[in-house]
DNA sequence: TAGTGGTCTAGACCACACG
DNA sequence: GTGTGGTCTAGACCACTAC
């Protein structure tokens, strides 16, 4: 192994070291699943204190390149990726997982009646802000890895009628099986760093990027029908580990609006 | 201020402290833009060492709640959000920025002819893997904040003909202005933590979540026309700061495919 | 010049995994 | 018991900002 991680310019030692280790991971000198030398040994190899090594390892963790296990060691991350299509935003999570070779499972953390927060009341088109809604939080597993936390709000009637099945199955599948046919959705996608609470639920380090898939799904109406006939059936968001999930879409545009360009310099 | 940040259970001190500070930020006790007490003062307030305070502040940085400035202090992050619509994935970045009240600007980092990497050759539907393509990297600013890094690949003819304008303007706008009309795109969205290099370009901490918008845009063809007539005009990806950007879509589904449910338990 | 965050050290104790 | 990563301390020096 190279001598000390002497910085070439004014780069901090911990960055120089983490970049060296990163290069070794990316060139395959360390392969996925392999254990790195212990913090103590790395300190000796690079000729720096354990604190500096820990900072360097922290850099790698933040970049998703390694994970640590107390008492066991530092391991190179094994890559995974599950793709969800946004072309049909009414994703049957369980179907997608099965298609891609995983066993999907949910663990319900909470299912209770609450007063709708303002945004939820608006999305579910309830008249009153404090109308009752069912609030569910569940963890979604692919095989035995927690990959997403789903937070969903159901109109009171739906939640009361499907209390049991909703706690045991995936949202869309369960709704459709029980006669609530979904045929439209409004979605958005953003990203957020894991908070302390989320990092515990999803077994990721603090700050790990999460994809936030916000959704409102509607029943009734349909493409031809007037928008008034459609009715929100559920809203919520799915926070998924970005190291395990991505979303794809293929969209054709008919006549791009060029007028918008006229206003630009 | 509260006495020492004594952990209630087995929570590490640095977590207890960062959660206390987080609560103060979220309740408005510290407001956006405000300076927190110095690391030394926080150490005295909570009765812990500066190392522990620095770890706690690091937790807040990873969650995007504060930023630090050497020699100046620790500041509560000011929230921003720019929405891009995926309903039309041919986003005119500059138009969206202007609509939302920002001055958009690009800084070209690189514009050069290279041999197409395998994936690029495939996306641009070039015959040979090593066919020449133009490779551009540019930073996109909203006012004076770098919010995204765009990496684009153009077929040789396009790049050669539009060498100057492509280096000064936004991709889609420039192409359309010069007669290359885009009318289809294939996109996907994922998220990734900022590497050391990206964190410097985008002025974010290492590991900050970035949204990765992958795209291939096509000219010719069109909705009715056969897919063969369409031709890739550009491919690449836009890595945008997740604290500044999100993507939205509204999609109606005609007849959800229920057969997929039959195979599930 | 004083104050701030950034880096780095040397050492201690703890909780957990494994043999 | 031994080795591992997780936490925490006390202190040093540096680079940068602001006055």
Coordinates of C-alpha atoms in Angstrom, one line a residue, chain A:
Chain A
X1 CA 0.0 0.0 0.0
X2 CA 1.1 3.5 -0.6
X3 CA 3.1 5.3 2.1
X4 CA 1.4 8.1 3.9
X5 CA -1.6 9.9 2.4
X6 CA 0.4 13.1 2.0
X7 CA -1.7 15.8 0.5
X8 CA -0.5 17.1 -2.8
X9 CA -1.7 20.6 -2.2
X10 CA -4.0 22.0 0.4
X11 CA -6.3 19.1 0.5
X12 CA -7.1 17.9 4.0
X13 CA -5.5 14.6 5.0
X14 CA -8.9 13.0 5.5
X15 CA -10.0 13.9 2.0
X16 CA -6.8 12.6 0.5
X17 CA -7.2 9.3 2.3
X18 CA -10.9 8.9 1.5
X19 CA -10.2 9.6 -2.2
X20 CA -7.4 7.0 -2.2
X21 CA -9.7 4.4 -0.7
X22 CA -12.5 5.4 -3.0
X23 CA -10.2 4.9 -6.0
X24 CA -9.3 1.4 -4.7
X25 CA -13.0 0.6 -4.4
X26 CA -13.8 1.9 -7.9
X27 CA -11.0 0.1 -9.5
X28 CA -12.0 -3.1 -7.8
X29 CA -8.9 -3.4 -5.5
X30 CA -11.6 -3.7 -2.8
X31 CA -14.6 -5.6 -4.0
X32 CA -18.3 -5.3 -2.9
X33 CA -18.8 -7.0 0.4
X34 CA -15.1 -7.1 1.2
X35 CA -13.9 -6.0 4.6
X36 CA -11.4 -3.1 4.7
X37 CA -8.6 -3.0 7.2
X38 CA -9.6 -1.9 10.7
X39 CA -9.5 1.7 11.7
X40 CA -6.4 1.0 13.8
X41 CA -4.6 -0.7 10.9
X42 CA -5.6 2.0 8.4
X43 CA -4.2 4.6 10.8
X44 CA -0.9 2.8 10.8
X45 CA -0.9 2.3 7.0
X46 CA -1.5 6.0 6.3
X47 CA 0.5 7.2 9.3
X48 CA -2.3 9.3 10.9
X49 CA -4.5 9.2 14.0
X50 CA -7.6 7.1 14.3
X51 CA -9.7 10.3 14.4
X52 CA -8.5 11.2 10.9
X53 CA -9.2 7.7 9.6
X54 CA -12.7 7.9 11.1
X55 CA -13.3 11.2 9.3
X56 CA -12.1 9.6 6.0
X57 CA -14.3 6.6 6.5
X58 CA -17.2 9.0 7.3
X59 CA -16.6 10.6 3.9
X60 CA -17.0 7.2 2.2
X61 CA -20.1 6.4 4.2
X62 CA -21.7 9.7 3.1
X63 CA -21.0 8.8 -0.5
X64 CA -22.6 5.4 0.0
X65 CA -19.4 3.5 -0.7
X66 CA -19.0 1.6 2.5
X67 CA -21.0 0.7 5.6
X68 CA -19.7 0.0 9.1
X69 CA -20.8 -2.7 11.5
X70 CA -19.8 -2.3 15.1
X71 CA -17.6 -5.2 16.3
X72 CA -17.2 -6.5 12.8
X73 CA -15.6 -4.0 10.5
X74 CA -15.9 -1.7 7.5
X75 CA -17.4 -3.2 4.4
X76 CA -17.6 -2.2 0.7
X77 CA -21.3 -1.5 -0.2
X78 CA -23.0 -4.0 -2.5
X79 CA -24.9 -2.2 -5.3
X80 CA -28.6 -2.7 -5.8
X81 CA -31.2 -0.9 -7.9
X82 CA -34.9 -1.3 -8.3
X83 CA -36.6 0.8 -11.0
X84 CA -40.1 2.1 -10.8
X85 CA -41.9 3.5 -13.8
X86 CA -43.5 6.9 -13.6
X87 CA -45.1 6.4 -17.0
X88 CA -47.7 4.6 -14.9
X89 CA -47.5 6.4 -11.6
X90 CA -50.0 4.0 -10.0
X91 CA -47.1 1.7 -9.1
X92 CA -47.9 -1.7 -7.8
X93 CA -44.9 -1.7 -5.5
X94 CA -45.3 -5.4 -4.8
X95 CA -45.6 -6.3 -8.5
X96 CA -42.5 -4.3 -9.4
X97 CA -40.5 -5.9 -6.6
X98 CA -41.6 -9.4 -7.7
X99 CA -40.7 -8.7 -11.3
X100 CA -37.3 -7.7 -10.3
X101 CA -36.7 -10.7 -8.2
X102 CA -37.3 -9.6 -4.7
X103 CA -39.8 -10.7 -2.1
X104 CA -41.9 -7.6 -1.1
X105 CA -43.2 -7.2 2.4
X106 CA -44.7 -4.4 4.5
X107 CA -44.5 -3.8 8.2
X108 CA -47.2 -1.4 9.5
X109 CA -45.9 1.0 12.1
X110 CA -49.1 2.9 12.7
X111 CA -52.7 3.0 11.6
X112 CA -54.9 5.4 13.4
X113 CA -57.6 8.0 13.0
X114 CA -56.5 11.6 13.2
X115 CA -57.7 15.1 12.3
X116 CA -56.5 15.8 8.8
X117 CA -53.6 18.2 8.6
X118 CA -54.2 21.1 6.2
X119 CA -52.3 19.8 3.3
X120 CA -53.9 16.4 3.6
X121 CA -57.4 17.8 3.8
X122 CA -56.7 19.8 0.6
X123 CA -55.3 16.9 -1.3
X124 CA -58.1 14.5 -0.3
X125 CA -60.6 17.4 -1.1
X126 CA -62.2 17.2 2.3
X127 CA -64.2 20.2 3.2
X128 CA -63.0 20.8 6.7
X129 CA -59.3 21.0 7.7
X130 CA -59.9 18.9 10.8
X131 CA -61.9 16.1 9.1
X132 CA -61.0 12.7 10.3
X133 CA -58.6 10.6 8.1
X134 CA -56.7 7.4 8.7
X135 CA -53.0 7.8 8.9
X136 CA -50.7 4.9 8.1
X137 CA -47.0 4.5 8.2
X138 CA -45.4 1.4 7.0
X139 CA -42.0 0.1 6.1
X140 CA -41.5 -1.6 2.8
X141 CA -38.9 -4.4 2.6
X142 CA -37.3 -6.0 -0.4
X143 CA -36.3 -9.4 0.8
X144 CA -35.0 -8.4 4.3
X145 CA -33.8 -5.0 3.5
X146 CA -35.9 -2.0 4.4
X147 CA -36.0 0.1 1.3
X148 CA -38.8 2.6 1.8
X149 CA -41.1 4.2 4.4
X150 CA -44.6 5.0 3.1
X151 CA -46.8 7.5 4.8
X152 CA -50.4 7.4 3.6
X153 CA -53.7 9.1 4.4
X154 CA -57.1 7.5 3.6
X155 CA -60.6 9.0 3.8
X156 CA -62.3 7.8 6.9
X157 CA -64.7 5.5 5.2
X158 CA -61.9 3.7 3.3
X159 CA -59.7 3.3 6.3
X160 CA -62.5 2.0 8.5
X161 CA -63.6 -0.5 5.9
X162 CA -60.2 -1.8 5.0
X163 CA -58.5 -1.5 8.3
X164 CA -57.1 -5.1 8.3
X165 CA -56.1 -5.6 4.7
X166 CA -54.4 -2.2 4.5
X167 CA -52.2 -3.1 7.4
X168 CA -51.0 -6.3 5.8
X169 CA -50.6 -5.4 2.2
X170 CA -49.4 -2.8 -0.3
X171 CA -51.6 0.2 -0.7
X172 CA -52.6 0.2 -4.3
X173 CA -53.0 -3.5 -4.6
X174 CA -55.2 -3.7 -1.5
X175 CA -57.4 -0.8 -2.7
X176 CA -57.9 -2.3 -6.2
X177 CA -58.6 -5.8 -4.7
X178 CA -61.4 -4.3 -2.7
X179 CA -63.1 -2.5 -5.5
X180 CA -61.5 0.9 -5.3
X181 CA -60.2 1.3 -8.8
X182 CA -57.6 4.0 -9.3
X183 CA -57.1 5.6 -12.7
X184 CA -55.4 8.9 -12.2
X185 CA -52.6 10.3 -10.1
X186 CA -50.8 13.5 -9.4
X187 CA -47.2 12.9 -8.3
X188 CA -44.0 14.7 -7.7
X189 CA -40.5 13.6 -6.9
X190 CA -37.9 15.3 -4.7
X191 CA -35.1 14.2 -2.5
X192 CA -34.2 14.8 1.1
X193 CA -31.5 13.7 3.5
X194 CA -32.4 11.1 6.1
X195 CA -33.2 12.5 9.5
X196 CA -32.2 10.6 12.6
X197 CA -35.6 9.0 12.9
X198 CA -35.7 7.9 9.2
X199 CA -32.1 6.7 9.3
X200 CA -33.2 4.2 12.0
X201 CA -36.2 3.0 10.2
X202 CA -34.4 2.5 7.0
X203 CA -31.1 1.3 8.4
X204 CA -29.1 4.0 6.6
X205 CA -26.6 6.6 7.9
X206 CA -27.8 10.0 8.9
X207 CA -28.1 12.2 5.8
X208 CA -28.4 9.4 3.2
X209 CA -30.3 10.7 0.3
X210 CA -34.0 9.6 0.1
X211 CA -36.3 9.9 -2.9
X212 CA -39.6 11.4 -1.9
X213 CA -42.4 10.2 -4.2
X214 CA -45.5 12.4 -3.3
X215 CA -48.8 11.1 -4.6
X216 CA -52.5 11.6 -4.8
X217 CA -54.4 8.8 -6.4
X218 CA -58.0 9.2 -7.7
X219 CA -60.9 6.9 -8.4
X220 CA -63.8 7.5 -10.7
X221 CA -63.6 9.9 -13.6
X222 CA -61.1 8.6 -16.1
X223 CA -59.5 10.1 -19.2
X224 CA -62.7 11.1 -21.0
X225 CA -64.7 11.9 -18.0
X226 CA -64.9 15.4 -16.4
X227 CA -62.4 15.9 -13.7
X228 CA -65.2 16.6 -11.2
X229 CA -66.3 13.0 -11.2
X230 CA -63.0 11.8 -9.9
X231 CA -62.4 11.5 -6.2
X232 CA -59.2 11.2 -4.2
X233 CA -58.8 7.7 -2.8
X234 CA -55.5 8.1 -1.0
X235 CA -52.6 10.6 -0.7
X236 CA -49.2 10.4 0.9
X237 CA -45.6 9.9 0.2
X238 CA -43.0 7.2 -0.2
X239 CA -39.5 7.9 1.1
X240 CA -37.2 5.4 -0.6
X241 CA -33.5 4.7 -0.2
X242 CA -31.8 6.2 -3.2
X243 CA -29.2 3.5 -3.1
X244 CA -31.9 1.0 -3.9
X245 CA -34.5 2.8 -6.0
X246 CA -34.9 4.9 -9.0
X247 CA -37.9 6.2 -11.1
X248 CA -38.1 6.1 -14.9
X249 CA -40.4 7.7 -17.4
X250 CA -40.8 7.9 -21.1
X251 CA -42.9 10.6 -22.4
X252 CA -43.6 11.9 -25.9
X253 CA -44.4 15.5 -26.4
X254 CA -46.7 16.5 -29.1
X255 CA -46.1 20.1 -29.9
X256 CA -43.5 21.7 -27.6
X257 CA -44.5 25.2 -26.6
X258 CA -42.0 27.5 -28.2
X259 CA -43.7 30.8 -27.2
X260 CA -42.0 30.5 -23.9
X261 CA -38.6 31.0 -25.6
X262 CA -39.6 34.4 -27.1
X263 CA -39.5 36.0 -23.7
X264 CA -36.0 34.9 -23.0
X265 CA -33.0 37.0 -23.9

